[in-house]
Amino acid sequence: MSSQKFILAGVMGHPVAHSRSPVIHNHWIAQYNLKGSYVLLPVEPANLQDALRGLKALGFAGCNVTIPHKVEAMKAMDWLHPVAKQMGAINTIVVQPDGALHGFNNDGFGYIQSIRDAKSNWKADTGPITVLGAGGAARAIVLSLINEGASEIRLINRTKSKAEDLANEFGSVVKFFDWNERHTALSGVSMLVNTTNQGMHGQPNLDLHLDDLPTSALVSDAIYIPLETPLLESARMRGNPTVNGLGMLLNQARPAFQAWFGVLPEITPDLRKAIAATF
Ligand code: NAP
């Protein structure tokens, strides 16, 4: 019998059945011949703190946390990574040998890495960046763009007060605009990022015309179902380089897998195929 330890990890959310994370992590467990499993952990909000405290007793190396637990889960952490503190949310928990819970947020890392995977010489400070949306994905993406040195971020959200709150929190690099200014706020940008849910499977398309967008601007969408949103399709048709949301999802998983399973995994064409097969 192999002496290799069986390692357990999972994703805690409510609902959580739709999560692609088990496909990603179980693919890597098999690829690297490890003993372990990554499971769905459906946990109602009222049971979150008890469930997190039970991770150590159940033998978990850690877990991801997703909607609606990303903020509340912070309360159970014994230590928070500075980026998670800055973001005000966690998506990864690592159980320490002494049982302490350490909280991380890899969403911003995943986003930046996905852009670099698509464009290795990408830099955040080559011009203004327009970001649509001011929810959880926007927080992670805007902060990571600031940390990468972005010089001007034009933040536009349907509910303007939320964009204003983020701008106040993140400082003068972030300027907020009215939702009805979204078309013209594309003028002269080096990058456009959609972090709203518009264009996601089951949602209406994002109502945005790209006439003012330079054709050199990189267009990225946090959405990964479908892989090519109507926004990315329109951008591609007019010659803009595009990046979909799958790379963000895959890249945020890499450091978590390394922390739990001890191997920094690669994103291979086979993994992309396995994920695409679930859509
Ligand atoms: P969220 O916190 O609920 O934020 C939703 C955003 O969409 C808000 O800014 C909201 O504006 C906007 N929105 C909703 N309906 C709208 C409409 N009809 N018109 C214009 N804007 C509208 O959600 P989230 O967690 O940020 O997720 C947003 C998207 O990112 C989702 O599609 C999600 O799948 C994707 N995502 C991808 C990854 C990845 O790894 N690739 C990670 C996280 C999220 P209001 O403030 O006005 O409501």
Coordinates of N, CA, C and O in Angstrom, one line a residue, residues 29-143:
I29 N -5.4 16.3 -9.8 CA -5.1 15.2 -8.9 C -4.7 14.0 -9.7 O -3.7 13.3 -9.5
A30 N -5.5 13.7 -10.8 CA -5.2 12.6 -11.7 C -4.0 12.8 -12.5 O -3.1 11.9 -12.6
Q31 N -3.8 14.0 -13.0 CA -2.6 14.3 -13.9 C -1.3 14.1 -13.1 O -0.3 13.6 -13.7
Y32 N -1.3 14.5 -11.8 CA 0.0 14.4 -11.1 C 0.0 13.1 -10.2 O 0.9 13.1 -9.3
N33 N -0.9 12.2 -10.5 CA -0.9 10.9 -9.7 C -0.9 11.1 -8.2 O -0.2 10.4 -7.5
L34 N -1.8 12.0 -7.8 CA -1.9 12.2 -6.3 C -3.0 11.4 -5.8 O -3.9 11.0 -6.5
K35 N -3.0 11.2 -4.4 CA -4.1 10.6 -3.8 C -5.0 11.7 -3.1 O -4.4 12.4 -2.3
G36 N -6.2 11.8 -3.5 CA -7.0 12.9 -2.9 C -8.3 13.1 -3.7 O -8.6 12.4 -4.7
S37 N -9.1 14.0 -3.2 CA -10.4 14.3 -3.8 C -10.8 15.8 -3.5 O -10.5 16.3 -2.5
Y38 N -11.4 16.4 -4.5 CA -11.9 17.8 -4.3 C -13.4 17.7 -4.5 O -13.9 17.3 -5.5
V39 N -14.1 18.0 -3.4 CA -15.6 17.8 -3.4 C -16.4 19.1 -3.3 O -15.9 20.1 -2.8
L40 N -17.7 18.9 -3.6 CA -18.6 20.0 -3.4 C -19.0 20.1 -2.0 O -19.4 19.0 -1.4
L41 N -19.1 21.2 -1.4 CA -19.5 21.4 0.0 C -20.6 22.4 0.1 O -20.4 23.6 0.3
P42 N -21.9 21.9 -0.2 CA -23.0 22.8 -0.1 C -23.3 23.2 1.4 O -23.6 22.3 2.2
V43 N -23.1 24.5 1.7 CA -23.2 24.9 3.1 C -24.1 26.1 3.2 O -23.8 27.1 2.5
E44 N -25.2 26.0 3.9 CA -26.1 27.2 4.1 C -25.4 28.3 4.9 O -24.6 28.0 5.8
P45 N -25.7 29.6 4.6 CA -25.1 30.7 5.3 C -25.1 30.5 6.8 O -24.1 30.8 7.5
A46 N -26.2 30.0 7.4 CA -26.4 29.9 8.9 C -25.3 28.9 9.4 O -25.0 29.0 10.6
N47 N -24.9 28.0 8.6 CA -23.9 26.9 9.1 C -22.5 27.2 8.7 O -21.6 26.4 9.0
L48 N -22.2 28.4 8.1 CA -20.9 28.6 7.6 C -19.8 28.5 8.6 O -18.8 27.8 8.4
Q49 N -20.0 29.2 9.8 CA -18.9 29.3 10.7 C -18.6 27.9 11.3 O -17.4 27.5 11.5
D50 N -19.7 27.1 11.6 CA -19.5 25.7 12.1 C -18.8 24.9 11.1 O -17.9 24.1 11.4
A51 N -19.2 25.0 9.8 CA -18.6 24.2 8.7 C -17.1 24.5 8.6 O -16.2 23.6 8.5
L52 N -16.7 25.8 8.7 CA -15.3 26.2 8.5 C -14.5 25.6 9.7 O -13.4 25.2 9.5
R53 N -15.1 25.7 10.9 CA -14.4 25.2 12.1 C -14.2 23.7 12.0 O -13.3 23.2 12.6
G54 N -15.1 23.0 11.2 CA -15.0 21.6 11.1 C -14.0 21.1 10.1 O -13.7 19.9 10.0
L55 N -13.4 22.0 9.3 CA -12.5 21.5 8.3 C -11.3 20.7 8.8 O -11.0 19.7 8.3
K56 N -10.7 21.2 9.9 CA -9.5 20.5 10.4 C -9.9 19.1 10.9 O -9.3 18.1 10.6
A57 N -11.0 19.0 11.7 CA -11.5 17.7 12.2 C -11.8 16.7 11.1 O -11.6 15.5 11.2
L58 N -12.3 17.3 10.0 CA -12.7 16.4 8.9 C -11.5 16.0 8.0 O -11.6 15.2 7.1
G59 N -10.3 16.6 8.3 CA -9.1 16.2 7.6 C -8.9 16.9 6.3 O -8.1 16.5 5.4
F60 N -9.6 18.1 6.2 CA -9.4 18.8 4.9 C -8.1 19.6 4.9 O -7.7 20.2 6.0
A61 N -7.4 19.7 3.8 CA -6.2 20.5 3.6 C -6.7 22.0 3.5 O -5.9 22.9 3.7
G62 N -7.9 22.2 3.1 CA -8.5 23.5 2.9 C -9.7 23.5 1.9 O -10.1 22.4 1.6
C63 N -10.1 24.7 1.6 CA -11.2 24.7 0.6 C -11.3 26.1 -0.1 O -10.7 27.0 0.4
N64 N -12.0 26.1 -1.2 CA -12.4 27.4 -1.8 C -13.7 27.8 -1.1 O -14.5 26.9 -0.7
V65 N -13.9 29.1 -1.1 CA -15.3 29.6 -0.7 C -15.8 30.4 -1.9 O -15.1 31.2 -2.5
T66 N -17.1 30.2 -2.1 CA -17.7 31.0 -3.2 C -19.0 31.6 -2.7 O -19.3 31.5 -1.6
I67 N -19.7 32.2 -3.7 CA -21.0 32.9 -3.4 C -21.9 32.0 -2.5 O -22.0 30.9 -2.9
P68 N -22.5 32.5 -1.4 CA -22.4 33.8 -0.9 C -21.4 34.0 0.3 O -21.6 34.9 1.1
H69 N -20.4 33.2 0.4 CA -19.6 33.1 1.6 C -18.3 33.9 1.6 O -17.6 33.9 2.6
K70 N -18.0 34.5 0.5 CA -16.6 35.1 0.4 C -16.3 36.1 1.4 O -15.1 36.3 1.8
V71 N -17.3 36.9 1.9 CA -17.0 37.9 2.9 C -17.1 37.4 4.3 O -16.2 37.5 5.1
E72 N -18.2 36.6 4.6 CA -18.5 36.1 5.9 C -17.4 35.1 6.4 O -17.1 35.0 7.6
A73 N -16.9 34.4 5.4 CA -15.9 33.4 5.8 C -14.6 34.0 6.4 O -13.9 33.3 7.2
M74 N -14.4 35.3 6.2 CA -13.2 35.9 6.7 C -13.2 35.9 8.3 O -12.2 35.8 8.9
K75 N -14.4 35.9 8.8 CA -14.6 36.0 10.3 C -14.0 34.8 11.0 O -13.6 34.9 12.1
A76 N -13.9 33.6 10.3 CA -13.4 32.4 10.9 C -11.9 32.3 10.7 O -11.3 31.3 11.2
M77 N -11.3 33.2 10.0 CA -9.8 33.1 9.7 C -9.0 33.5 10.9 O -9.2 34.5 11.5
D78 N -7.9 32.7 11.1 CA -6.9 33.1 12.1 C -5.8 34.0 11.5 O -5.1 34.7 12.3
W79 N -5.7 34.0 10.2 CA -4.8 34.9 9.5 C -5.3 35.2 8.1 O -5.8 34.3 7.5
L80 N -5.1 36.4 7.7 CA -5.5 36.8 6.3 C -4.3 37.3 5.5 O -3.6 38.2 6.0
H81 N -4.2 36.9 4.3 CA -3.2 37.4 3.4 C -3.5 38.9 3.2 O -4.7 39.3 3.1
P82 N -2.5 39.8 3.1 CA -2.7 41.2 2.9 C -3.6 41.5 1.7 O -4.4 42.4 1.8
V83 N -3.5 40.7 0.6 CA -4.3 41.0 -0.6 C -5.8 40.7 -0.3 O -6.7 41.4 -0.7
A84 N -6.0 39.6 0.5 CA -7.4 39.3 0.9 C -8.0 40.4 1.8 O -9.2 40.7 1.6
K85 N -7.2 40.9 2.7 CA -7.6 42.0 3.5 C -8.0 43.2 2.7 O -9.0 43.8 2.9
Q86 N -7.1 43.5 1.7 CA -7.4 44.6 0.8 C -8.7 44.4 0.0 O -9.4 45.4 -0.2
M87 N -8.9 43.2 -0.4 CA -10.1 42.9 -1.2 C -11.4 42.8 -0.4 O -12.5 42.9 -0.9
G88 N -11.2 42.5 0.9 CA -12.4 42.4 1.8 C -13.1 41.1 1.5 O -14.3 41.0 1.8
A89 N -12.5 40.1 1.0 CA -13.1 38.8 0.7 C -12.1 37.8 0.5 O -10.9 38.1 0.1
I90 N -12.4 36.5 0.7 CA -11.5 35.4 0.5 C -12.1 34.4 -0.5 O -13.3 34.3 -0.6
N91 N -11.2 33.7 -1.2 CA -11.8 32.6 -2.0 C -11.1 31.3 -1.8 O -11.4 30.3 -2.3
T92 N -10.0 31.3 -0.9 CA -9.2 30.1 -0.6 C -8.9 30.1 0.8 O -8.4 31.1 1.4
I93 N -9.0 28.9 1.4 CA -8.6 28.7 2.8 C -7.6 27.5 2.9 O -7.8 26.5 2.2
V94 N -6.6 27.7 3.6 CA -5.6 26.7 3.8 C -5.5 26.3 5.3 O -5.3 27.2 6.1
V95 N -5.8 25.1 5.6 CA -5.7 24.6 7.0 C -4.3 24.3 7.4 O -3.6 23.5 6.7
Q96 N -3.8 25.0 8.4 CA -2.4 24.8 8.8 C -2.2 23.5 9.7 O -3.2 23.0 10.2
P97 N -1.0 23.0 9.8 CA -0.8 21.8 10.6 C -1.3 21.9 12.0 O -1.8 21.0 12.6
D98 N -1.3 23.1 12.6 CA -1.9 23.3 14.0 C -3.4 23.6 14.0 O -4.0 23.9 15.0
G99 N -4.0 23.5 12.8 CA -5.4 23.7 12.7 C -5.9 25.1 12.4 O -7.0 25.4 12.1
A100 N -4.9 26.1 12.4 CA -5.2 27.5 12.1 C -5.7 27.6 10.7 O -5.2 26.9 9.8
L101 N -6.7 28.5 10.5 CA -7.2 28.7 9.1 C -6.6 30.0 8.5 O -6.7 31.1 9.1
H102 N -6.0 29.9 7.4 CA -5.4 31.0 6.7 C -6.2 31.3 5.4 O -6.5 30.4 4.7
G103 N -6.6 32.6 5.3 CA -7.4 33.0 4.2 C -6.7 33.8 3.1 O -5.9 34.7 3.4
F104 N -7.0 33.5 1.8 CA -6.3 34.1 0.7 C -7.4 34.5 -0.3 O -8.5 34.0 -0.3
N105 N -7.0 35.4 -1.2 CA -7.9 35.8 -2.3 C -7.0 35.7 -3.6 O -6.2 36.6 -3.8
N106 N -7.2 34.7 -4.4 CA -6.4 34.5 -5.6 C -7.1 35.0 -6.9 O -6.6 34.8 -8.0
D107 N -8.3 35.6 -6.8 CA -9.1 36.0 -8.0 C -8.3 37.1 -8.8 O -8.3 37.0 -10.0
G108 N -7.7 38.1 -8.1 CA -7.0 39.1 -8.9 C -5.8 38.5 -9.5 O -5.4 38.8 -10.7
F109 N -5.0 37.7 -8.8 CA -3.9 37.0 -9.4 C -4.3 36.2 -10.6 O -3.6 36.3 -11.7
G110 N -5.4 35.5 -10.5 CA -5.9 34.7 -11.6 C -6.2 35.6 -12.8 O -5.9 35.2 -14.0
Y111 N -6.8 36.7 -12.5 CA -7.2 37.6 -13.6 C -5.9 38.1 -14.4 O -5.8 38.0 -15.6
I112 N -5.0 38.7 -13.6 CA -3.8 39.2 -14.2 C -3.0 38.2 -15.0 O -2.5 38.4 -16.1
Q113 N -2.9 37.0 -14.4 CA -2.2 35.9 -15.1 C -2.9 35.5 -16.4 O -2.2 35.2 -17.4
S114 N -4.2 35.6 -16.4 CA -4.9 35.2 -17.6 C -4.7 36.2 -18.7 O -4.6 35.9 -19.9
I115 N -4.5 37.5 -18.3 CA -4.1 38.5 -19.3 C -2.7 38.3 -19.8 O -2.4 38.3 -21.0
R116 N -1.8 38.0 -18.9 CA -0.4 37.7 -19.3 C -0.3 36.5 -20.2 O 0.6 36.4 -21.1
D117 N -1.1 35.4 -19.9 CA -1.1 34.2 -20.7 C -1.4 34.6 -22.1 O -0.9 34.0 -23.1
A118 N -2.4 35.5 -22.3 CA -2.8 35.9 -23.6 C -1.9 36.9 -24.3 O -1.7 36.9 -25.5
K119 N -1.2 37.7 -23.5 CA -0.4 38.8 -24.0 C 0.8 38.9 -23.1 O 0.7 39.7 -22.1
S120 N 1.9 38.3 -23.4 CA 3.0 38.2 -22.4 C 3.7 39.5 -22.0 O 4.2 39.7 -21.0
N121 N 3.6 40.5 -23.0 CA 4.2 41.8 -22.7 C 3.2 42.8 -22.2 O 3.5 44.0 -22.2
W122 N 2.0 42.3 -21.7 CA 1.0 43.3 -21.3 C 1.5 44.1 -20.1 O 2.1 43.5 -19.2
K123 N 1.1 45.3 -20.1 CA 1.4 46.2 -18.9 C 0.1 47.0 -18.6 O -0.6 47.3 -19.5
A124 N -0.1 47.2 -17.3 CA -1.3 47.9 -16.9 C -1.3 49.4 -17.1 O -2.4 50.0 -17.0
D125 N -0.1 50.0 -17.3 CA 0.0 51.4 -17.3 C 0.2 52.0 -18.7 O 0.7 53.1 -18.9
T126 N -0.3 51.3 -19.8 CA -0.1 51.9 -21.1 C -1.3 52.8 -21.6 O -1.3 53.2 -22.8
G127 N -2.2 53.0 -20.7 CA -3.4 53.9 -21.1 C -4.5 53.7 -20.1 O -4.4 52.8 -19.3
P128 N -5.6 54.5 -20.3 CA -6.7 54.3 -19.4 C -7.4 52.9 -19.6 O -7.3 52.4 -20.7
I129 N -8.0 52.4 -18.5 CA -8.7 51.1 -18.6 C -10.1 51.4 -18.2 O -10.4 52.0 -17.1
T130 N -11.1 51.0 -19.0 CA -12.5 51.1 -18.6 C -13.0 49.7 -18.1 O -12.8 48.7 -18.7
V131 N -13.5 49.8 -16.8 CA -14.1 48.6 -16.2 C -15.6 48.8 -16.0 O -16.0 49.8 -15.4
L132 N -16.4 47.9 -16.5 CA -17.8 47.9 -16.3 C -18.2 46.9 -15.2 O -17.8 45.8 -15.2
G133 N -19.0 47.5 -14.2 CA -19.4 46.6 -13.1 C -18.7 47.0 -11.8 O -17.6 47.6 -11.8
A134 N -19.3 46.8 -10.7 CA -18.7 47.2 -9.4 C -19.1 46.1 -8.3 O -19.2 46.4 -7.1
G135 N -19.2 44.9 -8.7 CA -19.5 43.8 -7.8 C -18.2 43.1 -7.3 O -17.1 43.7 -7.3
G136 N -18.3 41.8 -6.9 CA -17.2 41.1 -6.4 C -16.1 40.9 -7.4 O -14.9 41.1 -7.0
A137 N -16.4 40.6 -8.6 CA -15.4 40.4 -9.6 C -14.7 41.7 -9.9 O -13.4 41.8 -10.1
A138 N -15.4 42.8 -10.0 CA -14.8 44.1 -10.2 C -13.8 44.5 -9.1 O -12.7 45.0 -9.4
R139 N -14.2 44.2 -7.9 CA -13.3 44.5 -6.7 C -11.9 43.9 -6.9 O -10.9 44.5 -6.8
A140 N -12.0 42.5 -7.2 CA -10.7 41.8 -7.4 C -10.0 42.3 -8.6 O -8.7 42.5 -8.5
I141 N -10.7 42.6 -9.7 CA -10.0 43.0 -10.9 C -9.4 44.4 -10.8 O -8.3 44.7 -11.2
V142 N -10.2 45.3 -10.3 CA -9.7 46.7 -10.2 C -8.5 46.8 -9.2 O -7.5 47.4 -9.6
L143 N -8.6 46.1 -8.1 CA -7.5 46.1 -7.2 C -6.2 45.5 -7.8 O -5.1 46.1 -7.6

